Amino acid sequence: MKVRKEVLWVTVVMCALGAVSCNSTKKSATKKSSSDSRFIEGMVISRAALSSNVANTGSMKIKNFTPASSNVENAALWQFKYAQLLDVRVETVLNTELFRFVEDWWGTPYVYGGKNKNGVDCSGFANSLLNTVFKVSSGGSSAQLYDKSKKVNNGQMREGDLVFFKTNGTSVSHVGVYLVNDKFVHASTSSGVMISDLNESYWKKYYVGGGRVE
């Protein structure tokens, strides 16, 4: 009987220790590190890495990496990152200039009338992106951009087109720049420069259509 009590006691202690251990593991697993990437956990990209075409192998160039390429291992880290954000195949993410621009402006706070990285509004950001990345001379408010753009239906949308919204319910009051797969980058009033999806209920509700400034 004494032996059985000792065995039972050891078993209880072991279970208790096990429960504490599992609980600690769970907490540590859910705790986020302060060094997490702004976009995807564990994926940190330096400006130098994004500015070059060096693949994540550290030595291989991606100049021969095309949508038809089967050498996915030659892709750069930033390509994997934005492929996940846009939910597309890695080999289709090729516009270094565009994603360098998005990376540099990401999180810039919304400021009405703003045009720089201290604060920018939706039209200021869209015009700056078009001018810098696509070399399109563009200017004006979201409503003015809508008026002068060539209207494009969703099936014809391409990288660099504009997407317009009537967030105030009456006239065009917000603009973003189309990327791919219904994703667009814009300066939102709540989170600053970010990537959103046209299929999100909020944007779908206020979406007016696409346009192209040439």
Coordinates of C-alpha atoms in Angstrom, one line a residue:
M1 CA 0.0 0.0 0.0
K2 CA 2.9 2.3 0.9
V3 CA 4.5 1.7 -2.5
R4 CA 1.2 2.4 -4.3
K5 CA 0.8 5.7 -2.5
E6 CA 4.4 6.7 -3.4
V7 CA 3.8 5.8 -7.1
L8 CA 0.5 7.8 -7.1
W9 CA 2.2 10.8 -5.5
V10 CA 5.0 10.7 -8.1
T11 CA 2.4 10.5 -10.9
V12 CA 0.5 13.5 -9.5
V13 CA 3.7 15.6 -9.3
M14 CA 4.7 14.6 -12.8
C15 CA 1.3 15.6 -14.2
A16 CA 1.4 18.9 -12.5
L17 CA 4.9 19.7 -13.9
G18 CA 3.7 18.6 -17.3
A19 CA 0.7 20.9 -17.1
V20 CA 2.9 23.9 -16.1
S21 CA 5.3 23.0 -18.9
C22 CA 2.6 22.9 -21.6
N23 CA 1.1 26.1 -20.3
S24 CA 4.5 27.9 -20.5
T25 CA 5.1 26.5 -24.0
K26 CA 1.7 27.8 -25.2
K27 CA 2.3 31.3 -23.9
S28 CA 5.8 31.5 -25.4
A29 CA 4.5 30.2 -28.7
T30 CA 1.9 33.0 -29.0
K31 CA 4.1 35.8 -27.8
K32 CA 5.2 38.0 -30.7
S33 CA 8.8 39.2 -30.9
S34 CA 9.4 42.9 -31.2
S35 CA 11.6 42.1 -34.2
D36 CA 8.8 40.6 -36.3
S37 CA 8.5 42.0 -39.8
R38 CA 5.8 44.5 -40.4
F39 CA 4.2 42.3 -43.0
I40 CA 5.0 38.6 -42.4
E41 CA 6.4 37.1 -39.2
G42 CA 10.1 36.1 -39.5
M43 CA 10.5 37.8 -42.9
V44 CA 12.7 40.9 -42.6
I45 CA 14.0 42.7 -45.6
S46 CA 16.6 45.4 -45.6
R47 CA 16.4 48.4 -48.0
A48 CA 19.7 47.2 -49.6
A49 CA 18.3 43.7 -50.3
L50 CA 15.2 45.2 -51.9
S51 CA 17.2 47.6 -54.0
S52 CA 19.4 44.9 -55.5
N53 CA 18.4 41.9 -57.6
V54 CA 20.4 39.5 -55.4
A55 CA 18.4 36.3 -54.7
N56 CA 18.1 34.9 -51.2
T57 CA 20.8 32.4 -52.0
G58 CA 23.2 35.3 -51.5
S59 CA 24.9 35.0 -54.8
M60 CA 22.5 34.2 -57.6
K61 CA 21.0 37.0 -59.7
I62 CA 17.3 37.1 -60.7
K63 CA 17.8 38.8 -64.0
N64 CA 16.8 35.5 -65.8
F65 CA 13.9 34.9 -63.4
T66 CA 10.7 35.3 -65.4
P67 CA 7.1 34.3 -65.1
A68 CA 7.9 31.2 -67.1
S69 CA 10.9 30.3 -65.0
S70 CA 11.0 27.1 -63.1
N71 CA 13.9 28.2 -60.9
V72 CA 11.8 29.5 -58.0
E73 CA 14.8 29.1 -55.7
N74 CA 16.4 31.9 -57.6
A75 CA 13.8 34.4 -56.4
A76 CA 14.7 37.2 -54.0
L77 CA 13.3 37.3 -50.5
W78 CA 11.2 40.4 -51.3
Q79 CA 9.5 38.4 -54.1
F80 CA 8.4 35.7 -51.6
K81 CA 7.2 38.4 -49.2
Y82 CA 5.0 40.2 -51.7
A83 CA 3.8 37.0 -53.3
Q84 CA 2.3 36.1 -50.0
L85 CA 0.8 39.6 -49.5
L86 CA -0.8 39.5 -53.0
D87 CA -1.6 35.8 -52.9
V88 CA 0.1 35.1 -56.3
R89 CA 2.9 32.9 -57.6
V90 CA 6.4 34.1 -56.7
E91 CA 7.5 34.1 -60.3
T92 CA 5.0 36.8 -61.2
V93 CA 6.3 39.3 -58.7
L94 CA 9.0 41.1 -60.8
N95 CA 8.5 44.9 -60.5
T96 CA 11.4 45.8 -58.2
E97 CA 10.8 49.5 -58.6
L98 CA 7.2 49.3 -57.6
F99 CA 7.7 47.2 -54.5
R100 CA 10.7 49.2 -53.4
F101 CA 8.4 52.3 -53.5
V102 CA 5.7 50.4 -51.6
E103 CA 8.2 49.3 -49.0
D104 CA 9.6 52.8 -48.5
W105 CA 6.2 54.3 -48.0
W106 CA 4.5 51.5 -46.0
G107 CA 2.9 52.8 -42.8
T108 CA 3.3 56.4 -43.7
P109 CA 0.5 58.1 -41.7
Y110 CA -2.5 59.6 -43.5
V111 CA -2.5 63.5 -43.5
Y112 CA -5.1 65.3 -45.5
G113 CA -3.2 67.3 -48.2
G114 CA 0.1 65.6 -47.3
K115 CA 2.6 64.7 -50.0
N116 CA 5.6 63.3 -48.2
K117 CA 6.7 60.6 -45.8
N118 CA 5.7 62.7 -42.8
G119 CA 2.1 62.3 -43.9
V120 CA 0.3 61.7 -47.1
D121 CA -3.3 61.5 -48.4
C122 CA -4.7 59.0 -50.9
S123 CA -4.2 61.2 -54.0
G124 CA -0.8 62.5 -52.9
F125 CA 0.4 58.9 -52.6
A126 CA -1.2 57.7 -55.8
N127 CA 0.3 60.6 -57.8
S128 CA 3.7 60.1 -56.3
L129 CA 3.7 56.4 -57.1
L130 CA 2.5 57.0 -60.7
N131 CA 5.2 59.7 -61.2
T132 CA 8.0 57.7 -59.7
V133 CA 7.4 54.1 -60.7
F134 CA 5.4 54.4 -63.9
K135 CA 6.8 57.8 -65.1
V136 CA 3.2 59.0 -65.6
S137 CA 2.7 62.8 -65.2
S138 CA -0.1 62.9 -62.8
G139 CA -1.7 65.3 -60.3
G140 CA -4.9 66.3 -58.7
S141 CA -7.4 65.0 -56.1
S142 CA -9.1 61.6 -56.2
A143 CA -12.1 63.1 -58.0
Q144 CA -10.0 64.9 -60.5
L145 CA -8.0 61.7 -61.2
Y146 CA -11.3 59.9 -61.8
D147 CA -12.5 62.5 -64.2
K148 CA -9.4 62.5 -66.4
S149 CA -8.7 58.8 -66.3
K150 CA -9.7 56.3 -69.0
K151 CA -12.3 54.0 -67.4
V152 CA -11.2 50.3 -67.2
N153 CA -13.3 47.4 -66.3
N154 CA -12.1 44.9 -63.7
G155 CA -11.2 42.3 -66.3
Q156 CA -8.7 44.7 -67.9
M157 CA -7.1 46.1 -64.8
R158 CA -3.3 46.0 -64.8
E159 CA -0.5 47.1 -62.5
G160 CA -0.5 50.8 -62.1
D161 CA -4.1 51.5 -62.8
L162 CA -6.2 53.4 -60.3
V163 CA -9.2 52.3 -58.3
F164 CA -11.8 54.8 -57.1
F165 CA -14.2 54.8 -54.2
K166 CA -17.1 57.0 -52.9
T167 CA -16.4 56.6 -49.2
N168 CA -18.5 59.7 -48.5
G169 CA -21.5 58.2 -50.4
T170 CA -21.8 61.1 -53.0
S171 CA -18.7 61.6 -55.0
V172 CA -15.3 60.0 -55.6
S173 CA -13.3 60.6 -52.4
H174 CA -10.7 57.9 -52.3
V175 CA -8.1 56.5 -54.7
G176 CA -5.6 53.6 -54.7
V177 CA -3.2 52.1 -57.1
Y178 CA -4.0 48.6 -58.5
L179 CA -1.4 45.9 -58.1
V180 CA -2.7 42.4 -59.0
N181 CA -5.3 39.8 -58.0
D182 CA -7.7 42.5 -56.8
K183 CA -5.1 44.0 -54.4
F184 CA -4.3 47.7 -54.3
V185 CA -2.0 49.9 -52.4
H186 CA -3.3 53.2 -50.9
A187 CA -3.1 55.7 -48.1
S188 CA -5.9 54.8 -45.7
T189 CA -7.2 57.2 -43.1
S190 CA -6.9 54.5 -40.4
S191 CA -3.6 52.8 -41.0
G192 CA -1.7 54.9 -43.5
V193 CA -0.1 53.4 -46.6
M194 CA -1.1 49.7 -46.8
I195 CA -2.3 47.0 -49.2
S196 CA -6.0 46.2 -49.3
D197 CA -8.3 43.9 -51.3
L198 CA -11.2 45.1 -53.5
N199 CA -13.2 42.1 -52.2
E200 CA -13.2 43.3 -48.6
S201 CA -16.7 44.2 -47.6
Y202 CA -15.9 47.9 -46.9
W203 CA -14.1 48.6 -50.2
K204 CA -16.6 46.5 -52.2
K205 CA -19.4 48.6 -50.8
Y206 CA -17.9 51.9 -51.9
Y207 CA -16.0 50.8 -55.1
V208 CA -16.8 52.9 -58.2
G209 CA -14.4 51.4 -60.8
G210 CA -11.0 51.5 -62.3
G211 CA -9.2 54.1 -64.4
R212 CA -6.0 54.5 -66.3
V213 CA -4.0 57.8 -66.5
E214 CA -1.7 57.8 -69.5

